[in-house]
């Protein structure tokens, strides 16, 4: 990996939130590298509530990009485990039709990391790259609906 491929530290690093996962931190660095404004977990959407109106299922997308009016959920779980996130995204879109959200999956992350030369073992171990970028996990299972 060369120095020019590494998104630089940003002045925002000093006031950076505590991220839940290294993938979120890498994603934030890429957003900073491209000069995109972002907010980390700024809103929680209630998807299901009990009879008293208390939330029982909610979704807090990882990022909000105000200039694009887009929420982004970053996930690095294996494709067969993405169904639950897909279901929450679907519920969010049904209940909040004016909200734009994109699920950024493991395979999307692999492609992005490779594109920017950030696919080394140490930096990207959390997405299972190993020492190579090979065939991507199939996301076909992601799209199946749960019964």
PDB file of C-alpha atoms in Angstrom:
ATOM      1  CA  UNK A   1       0.000   0.000   0.000  1.00  0.00           C
ATOM      2  CA  UNK A   2       1.350   3.398  -0.924  1.00  0.00           C
ATOM      3  CA  UNK A   3       1.014   6.566   1.076  1.00  0.00           C
ATOM      4  CA  UNK A   4      -1.066   8.259  -1.622  1.00  0.00           C
ATOM      5  CA  UNK A   5      -3.697   5.498  -1.397  1.00  0.00           C
ATOM      6  CA  UNK A   6      -4.220   5.996   2.310  1.00  0.00           C
ATOM      7  CA  UNK A   7      -6.985   8.426   3.174  1.00  0.00           C
ATOM      8  CA  UNK A   8      -5.241  11.023   5.320  1.00  0.00           C
ATOM      9  CA  UNK A   9      -6.136  11.815   8.864  1.00  0.00           C
ATOM     10  CA  UNK A  10      -8.628  14.583   8.876  1.00  0.00           C
ATOM     11  CA  UNK A  11      -9.053  17.505  11.251  1.00  0.00           C
ATOM     12  CA  UNK A  12     -12.277  15.709  12.110  1.00  0.00           C
ATOM     13  CA  UNK A  13     -10.215  12.836  13.603  1.00  0.00           C
ATOM     14  CA  UNK A  14      -9.802  14.748  16.867  1.00  0.00           C
ATOM     15  CA  UNK A  15     -13.545  14.990  17.486  1.00  0.00           C
ATOM     16  CA  UNK A  16     -14.306  11.663  15.872  1.00  0.00           C
ATOM     17  CA  UNK A  17     -17.081   9.534  17.362  1.00  0.00           C
ATOM     18  CA  UNK A  18     -16.409   6.108  18.783  1.00  0.00           C
ATOM     19  CA  UNK A  19     -17.330   3.761  15.963  1.00  0.00           C
ATOM     20  CA  UNK A  20     -18.954   0.395  16.583  1.00  0.00           C
ATOM     21  CA  UNK A  21     -16.776  -1.365  14.001  1.00  0.00           C
ATOM     22  CA  UNK A  22     -13.507  -0.718  12.132  1.00  0.00           C
ATOM     23  CA  UNK A  23     -15.471  -0.756   8.867  1.00  0.00           C
ATOM     24  CA  UNK A  24     -17.365   2.343   9.965  1.00  0.00           C
ATOM     25  CA  UNK A  25     -14.135   4.150  10.753  1.00  0.00           C
ATOM     26  CA  UNK A  26     -12.663   3.257   7.356  1.00  0.00           C
ATOM     27  CA  UNK A  27     -15.857   4.395   5.658  1.00  0.00           C
ATOM     28  CA  UNK A  28     -15.705   7.722   7.540  1.00  0.00           C
ATOM     29  CA  UNK A  29     -12.085   8.205   6.451  1.00  0.00           C
ATOM     30  CA  UNK A  30     -13.087   7.633   2.830  1.00  0.00           C
ATOM     31  CA  UNK A  31     -15.915  10.149   3.153  1.00  0.00           C
ATOM     32  CA  UNK A  32     -13.429  12.653   4.609  1.00  0.00           C
ATOM     33  CA  UNK A  33     -10.935  11.889   1.832  1.00  0.00           C
ATOM     34  CA  UNK A  34     -13.582  12.835  -0.740  1.00  0.00           C
ATOM     35  CA  UNK A  35     -14.649  15.899   1.229  1.00  0.00           C
ATOM     36  CA  UNK A  36     -18.156  14.644   1.923  1.00  0.00           C
ATOM     37  CA  UNK A  37     -19.995  15.901   4.968  1.00  0.00           C
ATOM     38  CA  UNK A  38     -21.374  13.134   7.151  1.00  0.00           C
ATOM     39  CA  UNK A  39     -23.018  12.500  10.479  1.00  0.00           C
ATOM     40  CA  UNK A  40     -22.598   9.326  12.509  1.00  0.00           C
ATOM     41  CA  UNK A  41     -25.785   7.604  13.710  1.00  0.00           C
ATOM     42  CA  UNK A  42     -27.784  10.842  13.842  1.00  0.00           C
ATOM     43  CA  UNK A  43     -31.268   9.331  13.879  1.00  0.00           C
ATOM     44  CA  UNK A  44     -33.100   6.219  15.000  1.00  0.00           C
ATOM     45  CA  UNK A  45     -36.158   5.125  13.041  1.00  0.00           C
ATOM     46  CA  UNK A  46     -38.802   3.188  14.960  1.00  0.00           C
ATOM     47  CA  UNK A  47     -39.912   0.285  12.775  1.00  0.00           C
ATOM     48  CA  UNK A  48     -42.174  -1.635  15.130  1.00  0.00           C
ATOM     49  CA  UNK A  49     -43.757  -0.529  18.394  1.00  0.00           C
ATOM     50  CA  UNK A  50     -45.836  -2.286  21.036  1.00  0.00           C
ATOM     51  CA  UNK A  51     -49.406  -1.272  21.905  1.00  0.00           C
ATOM     52  CA  UNK A  52     -48.127   1.425  24.265  1.00  0.00           C
ATOM     53  CA  UNK A  53     -46.001   2.916  21.459  1.00  0.00           C
ATOM     54  CA  UNK A  54     -42.678   1.745  22.895  1.00  0.00           C
ATOM     55  CA  UNK A  55     -40.141   0.794  20.216  1.00  0.00           C
ATOM     56  CA  UNK A  56     -39.526  -2.935  19.855  1.00  0.00           C
ATOM     57  CA  UNK A  57     -37.659  -2.808  16.511  1.00  0.00           C
ATOM     58  CA  UNK A  58     -35.623   0.178  15.377  1.00  0.00           C
ATOM     59  CA  UNK A  59     -32.965   1.035  12.837  1.00  0.00           C
ATOM     60  CA  UNK A  60     -30.142   3.521  13.403  1.00  0.00           C
ATOM     61  CA  UNK A  61     -28.255   3.856  10.108  1.00  0.00           C
ATOM     62  CA  UNK A  62     -24.516   4.301  10.533  1.00  0.00           C
ATOM     63  CA  UNK A  63     -24.148   7.463   8.457  1.00  0.00           C
ATOM     64  CA  UNK A  64     -26.154  10.328   7.070  1.00  0.00           C
ATOM     65  CA  UNK A  65     -24.775  12.271   4.093  1.00  0.00           C
ATOM     66  CA  UNK A  66     -26.666  15.580   4.213  1.00  0.00           C
ATOM     67  CA  UNK A  67     -25.591  16.838   0.770  1.00  0.00           C
ATOM     68  CA  UNK A  68     -26.957  13.648  -0.788  1.00  0.00           C
ATOM     69  CA  UNK A  69     -29.854  13.338   1.677  1.00  0.00           C
ATOM     70  CA  UNK A  70     -28.833   9.701   2.036  1.00  0.00           C
ATOM     71  CA  UNK A  71     -28.508   7.329   4.977  1.00  0.00           C
ATOM     72  CA  UNK A  72     -25.912   4.571   4.736  1.00  0.00           C
ATOM     73  CA  UNK A  73     -25.819   1.356   6.738  1.00  0.00           C
ATOM     74  CA  UNK A  74     -22.417  -0.344   6.636  1.00  0.00           C
ATOM     75  CA  UNK A  75     -22.258  -4.081   7.230  1.00  0.00           C
ATOM     76  CA  UNK A  76     -19.485  -6.624   6.928  1.00  0.00           C
ATOM     77  CA  UNK A  77     -21.445  -9.700   7.974  1.00  0.00           C
ATOM     78  CA  UNK A  78     -21.467 -12.610   5.584  1.00  0.00           C
ATOM     79  CA  UNK A  79     -24.096 -12.493   2.818  1.00  0.00           C
ATOM     80  CA  UNK A  80     -26.281 -15.215   4.324  1.00  0.00           C
ATOM     81  CA  UNK A  81     -26.517 -13.169   7.537  1.00  0.00           C
ATOM     82  CA  UNK A  82     -27.562  -9.941   5.806  1.00  0.00           C
ATOM     83  CA  UNK A  83     -31.258 -10.869   5.597  1.00  0.00           C
ATOM     84  CA  UNK A  84     -32.079  -9.244   8.936  1.00  0.00           C
ATOM     85  CA  UNK A  85     -30.519  -5.948   7.831  1.00  0.00           C
ATOM     86  CA  UNK A  86     -32.303  -6.163   4.477  1.00  0.00           C
ATOM     87  CA  UNK A  87     -35.597  -6.678   6.315  1.00  0.00           C
ATOM     88  CA  UNK A  88     -34.993  -3.614   8.497  1.00  0.00           C
ATOM     89  CA  UNK A  89     -34.082  -1.535   5.436  1.00  0.00           C
ATOM     90  CA  UNK A  90     -37.257  -2.723   3.691  1.00  0.00           C
ATOM     91  CA  UNK A  91     -39.390  -1.847   6.743  1.00  0.00           C
ATOM     92  CA  UNK A  92     -37.732   1.569   6.956  1.00  0.00           C
ATOM     93  CA  UNK A  93     -38.475   2.266   3.288  1.00  0.00           C
ATOM     94  CA  UNK A  94     -42.101   1.169   3.733  1.00  0.00           C
ATOM     95  CA  UNK A  95     -42.689   3.319   6.819  1.00  0.00           C
ATOM     96  CA  UNK A  96     -40.574   6.309   5.816  1.00  0.00           C
ATOM     97  CA  UNK A  97     -40.954   6.481   2.015  1.00  0.00           C
ATOM     98  CA  UNK A  98     -39.208   9.868   1.791  1.00  0.00           C
ATOM     99  CA  UNK A  99     -36.016   8.519   3.385  1.00  0.00           C
ATOM    100  CA  UNK A 100     -33.225   7.337   1.102  1.00  0.00           C
ATOM    101  CA  UNK A 101     -31.024   4.590   2.522  1.00  0.00           C
ATOM    102  CA  UNK A 102     -28.395   2.298   1.061  1.00  0.00           C
ATOM    103  CA  UNK A 103     -27.036  -0.867   2.586  1.00  0.00           C
ATOM    104  CA  UNK A 104     -23.296  -1.002   1.983  1.00  0.00           C
ATOM    105  CA  UNK A 105     -22.488  -4.728   2.089  1.00  0.00           C
ATOM    106  CA  UNK A 106     -19.319  -6.751   2.575  1.00  0.00           C
ATOM    107  CA  UNK A 107     -18.812  -7.179  -1.169  1.00  0.00           C
ATOM    108  CA  UNK A 108     -19.271  -3.421  -1.726  1.00  0.00           C
ATOM    109  CA  UNK A 109     -16.612  -2.835   0.909  1.00  0.00           C
ATOM    110  CA  UNK A 110     -14.233  -5.304  -0.705  1.00  0.00           C
ATOM    111  CA  UNK A 111     -14.547  -3.550  -4.050  1.00  0.00           C
ATOM    112  CA  UNK A 112     -14.102  -0.101  -2.531  1.00  0.00           C
ATOM    113  CA  UNK A 113     -11.065  -1.137  -0.488  1.00  0.00           C
ATOM    114  CA  UNK A 114      -9.456  -2.757  -3.536  1.00  0.00           C
ATOM    115  CA  UNK A 115     -10.174   0.303  -5.689  1.00  0.00           C
ATOM    116  CA  UNK A 116      -8.311   2.518  -3.231  1.00  0.00           C
ATOM    117  CA  UNK A 117      -5.451   0.084  -2.581  1.00  0.00           C
ATOM    118  CA  UNK A 118      -6.554  -0.427   1.009  1.00  0.00           C
ATOM    119  CA  UNK A 119      -6.949  -4.177   0.729  1.00  0.00           C
ATOM    120  CA  UNK A 120      -3.947  -5.232   2.806  1.00  0.00           C
ATOM    121  CA  UNK A 121      -4.297  -7.933   5.480  1.00  0.00           C
ATOM    122  CA  UNK A 122      -3.788  -5.665   8.462  1.00  0.00           C
ATOM    123  CA  UNK A 123      -6.160  -2.905   7.448  1.00  0.00           C
ATOM    124  CA  UNK A 124      -8.964  -5.019   6.031  1.00  0.00           C
ATOM    125  CA  UNK A 125      -8.861  -8.229   8.066  1.00  0.00           C
ATOM    126  CA  UNK A 126     -12.360  -7.471   9.367  1.00  0.00           C
ATOM    127  CA  UNK A 127     -13.866  -8.065   5.918  1.00  0.00           C
ATOM    128  CA  UNK A 128     -12.037 -11.320   5.327  1.00  0.00           C
ATOM    129  CA  UNK A 129      -9.897 -10.240   2.411  1.00  0.00           C
ATOM    130  CA  UNK A 130      -6.949 -12.391   3.260  1.00  0.00           C
ATOM    131  CA  UNK A 131      -4.007 -11.487   1.060  1.00  0.00           C
ATOM    132  CA  UNK A 132      -6.011 -11.292  -2.123  1.00  0.00           C
ATOM    133  CA  UNK A 133      -9.138 -10.002  -3.704  1.00  0.00           C
ATOM    134  CA  UNK A 134     -10.776 -12.982  -5.274  1.00  0.00           C
ATOM    135  CA  UNK A 135     -14.311 -13.782  -6.349  1.00  0.00           C
ATOM    136  CA  UNK A 136     -16.705 -11.842  -4.209  1.00  0.00           C
ATOM    137  CA  UNK A 137     -19.239 -13.476  -1.952  1.00  0.00           C
ATOM    138  CA  UNK A 138     -22.528 -13.908  -3.718  1.00  0.00           C
ATOM    139  CA  UNK A 139     -25.098 -11.404  -2.533  1.00  0.00           C
ATOM    140  CA  UNK A 140     -27.888 -13.456  -4.080  1.00  0.00           C
ATOM    141  CA  UNK A 141     -28.992 -14.723  -0.658  1.00  0.00           C
ATOM    142  CA  UNK A 142     -29.276 -11.134   0.571  1.00  0.00           C
ATOM    143  CA  UNK A 143     -32.315 -10.483  -1.534  1.00  0.00           C
ATOM    144  CA  UNK A 144     -34.397 -13.430  -0.344  1.00  0.00           C
ATOM    145  CA  UNK A 145     -37.289 -12.520   1.878  1.00  0.00           C
ATOM    146  CA  UNK A 146     -37.645 -14.215   5.223  1.00  0.00           C
ATOM    147  CA  UNK A 147     -40.920 -16.011   5.824  1.00  0.00           C
TER     148      UNK A 147
END
